[in-house]
CSV table of C-alpha atoms and ligand atoms in Angstrom, one decimal:
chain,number,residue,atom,x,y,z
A,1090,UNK,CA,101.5,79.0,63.6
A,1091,UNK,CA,99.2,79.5,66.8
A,1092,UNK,CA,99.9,76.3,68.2
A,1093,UNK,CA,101.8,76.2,72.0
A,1094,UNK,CA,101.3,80.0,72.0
A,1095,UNK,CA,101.7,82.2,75.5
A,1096,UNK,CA,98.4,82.6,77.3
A,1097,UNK,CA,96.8,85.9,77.8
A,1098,UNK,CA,96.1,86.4,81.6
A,1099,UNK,CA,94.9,89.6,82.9
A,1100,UNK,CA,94.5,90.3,87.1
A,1101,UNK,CA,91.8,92.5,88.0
A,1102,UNK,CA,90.7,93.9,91.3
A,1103,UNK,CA,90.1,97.4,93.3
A,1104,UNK,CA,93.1,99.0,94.7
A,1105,UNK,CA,95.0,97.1,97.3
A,1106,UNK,CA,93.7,93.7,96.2
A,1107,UNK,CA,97.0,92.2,95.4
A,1108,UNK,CA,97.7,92.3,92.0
A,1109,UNK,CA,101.2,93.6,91.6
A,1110,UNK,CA,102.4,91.2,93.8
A,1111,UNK,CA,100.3,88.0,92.9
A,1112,UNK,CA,101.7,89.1,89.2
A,1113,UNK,CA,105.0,88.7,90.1
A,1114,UNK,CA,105.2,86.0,91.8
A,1115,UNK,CA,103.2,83.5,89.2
A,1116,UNK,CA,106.0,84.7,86.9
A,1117,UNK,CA,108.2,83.5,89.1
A,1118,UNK,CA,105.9,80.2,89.7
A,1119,UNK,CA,105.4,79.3,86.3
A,1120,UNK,CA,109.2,79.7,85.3
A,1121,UNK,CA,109.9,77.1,87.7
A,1122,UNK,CA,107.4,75.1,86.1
A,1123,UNK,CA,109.3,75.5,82.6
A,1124,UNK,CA,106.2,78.4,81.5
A,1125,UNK,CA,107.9,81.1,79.9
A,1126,UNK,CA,106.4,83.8,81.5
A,1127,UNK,CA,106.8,88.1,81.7
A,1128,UNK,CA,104.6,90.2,83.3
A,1129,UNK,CA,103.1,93.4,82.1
A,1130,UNK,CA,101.8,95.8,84.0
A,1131,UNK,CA,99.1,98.8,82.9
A,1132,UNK,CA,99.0,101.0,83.6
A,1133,UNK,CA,102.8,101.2,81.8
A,1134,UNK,CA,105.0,103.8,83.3
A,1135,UNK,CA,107.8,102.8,80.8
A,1136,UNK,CA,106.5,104.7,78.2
A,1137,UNK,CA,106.1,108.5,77.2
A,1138,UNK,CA,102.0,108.1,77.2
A,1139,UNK,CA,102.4,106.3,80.8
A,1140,UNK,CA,104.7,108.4,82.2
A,1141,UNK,CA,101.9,111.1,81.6
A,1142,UNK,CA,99.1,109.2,83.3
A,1143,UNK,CA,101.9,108.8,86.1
A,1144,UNK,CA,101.6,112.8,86.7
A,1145,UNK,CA,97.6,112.9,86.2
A,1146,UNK,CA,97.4,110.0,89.4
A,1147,UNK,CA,99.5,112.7,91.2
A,1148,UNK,CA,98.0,115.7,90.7
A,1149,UNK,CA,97.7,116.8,87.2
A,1150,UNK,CA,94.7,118.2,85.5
A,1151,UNK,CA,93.5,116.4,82.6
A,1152,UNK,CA,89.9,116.1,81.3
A,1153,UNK,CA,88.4,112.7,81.9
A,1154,UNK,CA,87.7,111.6,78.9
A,1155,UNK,CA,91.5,112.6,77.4
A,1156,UNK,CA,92.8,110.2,80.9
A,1157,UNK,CA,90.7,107.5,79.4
A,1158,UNK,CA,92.3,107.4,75.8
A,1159,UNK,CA,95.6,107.6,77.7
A,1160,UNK,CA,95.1,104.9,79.5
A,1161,UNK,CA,93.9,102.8,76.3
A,1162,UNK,CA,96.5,104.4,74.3
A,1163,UNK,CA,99.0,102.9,76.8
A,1164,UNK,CA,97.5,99.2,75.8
A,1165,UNK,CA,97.5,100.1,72.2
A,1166,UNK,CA,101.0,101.2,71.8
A,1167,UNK,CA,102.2,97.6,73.3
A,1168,UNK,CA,99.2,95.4,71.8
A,1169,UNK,CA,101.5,94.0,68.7
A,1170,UNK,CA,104.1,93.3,71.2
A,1171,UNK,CA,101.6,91.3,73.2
A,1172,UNK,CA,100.6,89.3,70.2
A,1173,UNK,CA,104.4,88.6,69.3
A,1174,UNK,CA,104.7,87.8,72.6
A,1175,UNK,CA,102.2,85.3,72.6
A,1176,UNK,CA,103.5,83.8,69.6
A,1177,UNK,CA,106.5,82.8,70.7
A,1178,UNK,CA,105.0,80.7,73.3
A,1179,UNK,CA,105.4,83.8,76.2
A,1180,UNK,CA,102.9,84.0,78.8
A,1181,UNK,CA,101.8,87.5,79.8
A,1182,UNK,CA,100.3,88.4,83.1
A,1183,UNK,CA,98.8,91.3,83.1
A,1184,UNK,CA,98.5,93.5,85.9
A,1185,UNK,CA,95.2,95.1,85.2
A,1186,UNK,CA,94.0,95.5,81.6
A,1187,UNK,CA,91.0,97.0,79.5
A,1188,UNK,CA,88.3,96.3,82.2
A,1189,UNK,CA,90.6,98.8,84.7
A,1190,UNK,CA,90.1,101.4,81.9
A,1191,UNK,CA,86.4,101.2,81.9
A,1192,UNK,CA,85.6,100.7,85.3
A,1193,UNK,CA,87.6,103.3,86.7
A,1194,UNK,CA,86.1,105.7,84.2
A,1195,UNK,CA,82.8,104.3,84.8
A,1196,UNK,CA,83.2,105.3,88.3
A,1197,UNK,CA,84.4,109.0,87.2
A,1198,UNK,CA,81.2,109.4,85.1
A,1199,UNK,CA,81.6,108.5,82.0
A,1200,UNK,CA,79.0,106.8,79.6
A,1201,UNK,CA,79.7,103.1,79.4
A,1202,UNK,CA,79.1,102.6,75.7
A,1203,UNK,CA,82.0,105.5,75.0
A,1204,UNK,CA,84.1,103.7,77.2
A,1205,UNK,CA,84.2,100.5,75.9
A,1206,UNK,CA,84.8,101.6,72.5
A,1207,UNK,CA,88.4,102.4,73.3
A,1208,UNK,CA,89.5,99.1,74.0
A,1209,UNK,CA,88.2,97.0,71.8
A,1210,UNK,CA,90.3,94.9,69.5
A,1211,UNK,CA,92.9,94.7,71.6
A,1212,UNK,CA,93.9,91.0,72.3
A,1213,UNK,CA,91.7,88.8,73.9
A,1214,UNK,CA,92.4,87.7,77.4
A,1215,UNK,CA,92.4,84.0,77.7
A,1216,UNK,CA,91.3,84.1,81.5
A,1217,UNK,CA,90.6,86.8,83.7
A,1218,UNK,CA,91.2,86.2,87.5
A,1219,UNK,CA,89.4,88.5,90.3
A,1220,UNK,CA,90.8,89.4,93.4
A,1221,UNK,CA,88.1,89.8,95.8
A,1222,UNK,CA,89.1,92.1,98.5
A,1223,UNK,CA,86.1,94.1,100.9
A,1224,UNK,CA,87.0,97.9,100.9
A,1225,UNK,CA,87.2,97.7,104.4
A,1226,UNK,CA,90.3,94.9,104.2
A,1227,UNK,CA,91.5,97.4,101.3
A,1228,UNK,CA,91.4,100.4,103.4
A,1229,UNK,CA,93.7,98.2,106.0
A,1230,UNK,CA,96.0,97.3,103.5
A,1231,UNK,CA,96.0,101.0,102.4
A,1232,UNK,CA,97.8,102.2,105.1
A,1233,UNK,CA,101.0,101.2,104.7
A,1234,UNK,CA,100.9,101.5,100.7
A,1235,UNK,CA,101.7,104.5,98.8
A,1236,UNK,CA,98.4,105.5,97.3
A,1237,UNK,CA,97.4,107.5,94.4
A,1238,UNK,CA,94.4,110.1,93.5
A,1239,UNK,CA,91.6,107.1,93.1
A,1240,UNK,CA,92.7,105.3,96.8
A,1241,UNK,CA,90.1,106.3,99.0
A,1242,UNK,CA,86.9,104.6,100.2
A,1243,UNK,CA,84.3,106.7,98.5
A,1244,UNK,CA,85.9,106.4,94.9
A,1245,UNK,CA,86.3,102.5,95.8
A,1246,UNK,CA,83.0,102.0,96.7
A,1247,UNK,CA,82.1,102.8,93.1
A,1248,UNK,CA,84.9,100.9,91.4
A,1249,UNK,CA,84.0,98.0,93.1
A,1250,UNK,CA,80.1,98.2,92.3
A,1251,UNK,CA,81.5,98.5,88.5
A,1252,UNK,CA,83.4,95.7,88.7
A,1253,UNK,CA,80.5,93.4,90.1
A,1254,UNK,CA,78.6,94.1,87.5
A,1255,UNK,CA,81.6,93.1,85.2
A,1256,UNK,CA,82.0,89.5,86.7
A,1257,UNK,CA,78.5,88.6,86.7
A,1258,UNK,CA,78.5,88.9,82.9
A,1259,UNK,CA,82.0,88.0,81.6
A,1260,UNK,CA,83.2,84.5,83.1
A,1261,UNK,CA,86.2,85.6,85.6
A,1262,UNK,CA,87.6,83.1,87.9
A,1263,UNK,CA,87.3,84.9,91.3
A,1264,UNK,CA,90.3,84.6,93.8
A,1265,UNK,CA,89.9,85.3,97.5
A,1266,UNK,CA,92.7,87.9,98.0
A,1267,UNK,CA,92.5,87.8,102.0
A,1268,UNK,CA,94.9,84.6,101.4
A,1269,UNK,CA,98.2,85.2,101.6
A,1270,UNK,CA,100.4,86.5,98.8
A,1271,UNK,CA,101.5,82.8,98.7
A,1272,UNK,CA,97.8,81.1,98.1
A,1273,UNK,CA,96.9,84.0,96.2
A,1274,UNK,CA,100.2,83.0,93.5
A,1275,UNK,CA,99.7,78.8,94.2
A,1276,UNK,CA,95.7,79.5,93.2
A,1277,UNK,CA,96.6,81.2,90.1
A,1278,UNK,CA,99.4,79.6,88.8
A,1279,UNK,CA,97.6,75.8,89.5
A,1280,UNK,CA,94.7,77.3,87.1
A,1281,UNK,CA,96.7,78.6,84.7
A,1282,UNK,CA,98.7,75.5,84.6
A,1283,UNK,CA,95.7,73.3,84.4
A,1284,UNK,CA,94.2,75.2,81.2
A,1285,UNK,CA,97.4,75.7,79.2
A,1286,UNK,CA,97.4,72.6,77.1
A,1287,UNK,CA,94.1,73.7,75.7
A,1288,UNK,CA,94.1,77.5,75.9
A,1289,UNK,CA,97.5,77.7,73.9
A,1290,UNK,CA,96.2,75.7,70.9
A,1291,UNK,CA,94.0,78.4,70.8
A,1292,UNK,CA,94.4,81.5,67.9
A,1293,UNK,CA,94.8,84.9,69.8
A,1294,UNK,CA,91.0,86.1,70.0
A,1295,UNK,CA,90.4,89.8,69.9
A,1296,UNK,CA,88.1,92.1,72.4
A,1297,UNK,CA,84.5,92.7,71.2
A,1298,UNK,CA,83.4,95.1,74.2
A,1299,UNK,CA,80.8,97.3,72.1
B,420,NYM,N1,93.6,102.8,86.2
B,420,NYM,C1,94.4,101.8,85.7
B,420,NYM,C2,92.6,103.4,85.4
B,420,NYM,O1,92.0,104.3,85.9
B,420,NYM,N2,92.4,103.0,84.1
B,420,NYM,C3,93.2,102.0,83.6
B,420,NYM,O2,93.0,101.7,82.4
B,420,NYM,C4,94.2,101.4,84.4
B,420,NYM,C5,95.0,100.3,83.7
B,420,NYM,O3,95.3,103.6,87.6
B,420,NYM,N3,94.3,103.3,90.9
B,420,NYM,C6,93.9,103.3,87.5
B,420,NYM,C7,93.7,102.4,88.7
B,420,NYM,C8,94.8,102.7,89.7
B,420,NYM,C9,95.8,103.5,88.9
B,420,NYM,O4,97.2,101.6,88.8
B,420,NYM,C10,97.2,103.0,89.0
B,420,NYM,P1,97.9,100.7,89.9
B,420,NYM,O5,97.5,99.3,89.4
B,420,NYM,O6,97.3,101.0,91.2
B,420,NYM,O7,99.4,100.9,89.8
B,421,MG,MG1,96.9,100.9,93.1
């Protein structure tokens, strides 16, 4: 039953670093390779719970902690659609995943160990890429983009310091997001490519985060 299932990827990186884009486009990459592929991005707006954290990151008032339930709630409510997914030989690339959730409410203050309770057992991420991007380059690339309550420097400075301390203790593969959108996708896809024979034998492995 698990053989030749999807893989699990998840892209992760500040504001600005690429993700959206790089998302889309190994979709598009590994279709052409014959890799059934969707992308799913978090958070998802789609949904009544998303739609919601859509009108906190412009403007509305909700406690902290209740925005960090959202935000898990919103990976919850698809979670046995990303196993079926997965099943049925589907790749999903996520566009930011669990590790946003903590991070960013890391950075707003609250305790780690509350945090990471959320999320876990939620399915397992087969590989985690990076995108390393300074806050200056960031800040560049910020001024052209629509932004959102968390995209300025201060508030990135601390989601970046978060997320360091992240990839020194899970294994990410780190991608250097001042390439080109193009790179960025090649890098990506070529990795995922190169570990799918083995990854997809794999049974779906679930979050331990606590
Ligand atoms: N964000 C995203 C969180 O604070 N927690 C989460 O769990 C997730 C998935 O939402 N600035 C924040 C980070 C972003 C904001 O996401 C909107 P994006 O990828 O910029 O559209
Ligand atoms: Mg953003």
């Amino acid at each position: 039953m698990n053989t030749n299932r999807g893989l699990l990827i998840v892209l992760e990186g500040i504001d600005q670093s690429g993700k959206s884009s790089a998302a889309q486009r190994v979709c598009e990459m590994l279709e052409k390779k014959g890799i059934q592929s969707i992308k799913q991005p978090f958070p998802d707006r789609s949904t009544d719970i998303g739609k919601l954290i859509d009108e906190f990151l412009h403007g509305k008032n909700l406690p902290q902690q209740v925005v960090h339930l959202l935000y898990s709630a919103n990976r919850w409510e698809v979670a046995q659609k990303i196993k079926e997914t997965l099943e049925k030989g589907i790749t999903i690339i996520c566009d930011r995943y669990a590790f946003s959730g903590i991070v960013y409410s890391i950075a707003n203050g609250l305790d780690e160990r509350w945090c990471n309770s959320a999320d876990s057992g939620l399915p397992k991420p087969d590989i985690v890429f990076f995108l390393e991007l300074s806050l200056e380059d960031a800040e560049q690339r910020r001024k052209t983009m629509k932004t959102d309550r968390y995209e300025n420097i201060k508030f990135q400075s601390k989601v970046k310091c978060e997320y360091e301390k992240f990839k020194d203790s899970m294994k990410w593969t780190c991608i250097d997001a001042r390439q080109s959108k193009e790179e960025v996708a090649l890098e990506i896809t070529s990795i995922i490519e190169q570990q799918l024979p083995q990854l997809s034998n794999q049974p779906i492995k679930t979050l331990d985060l606590i």
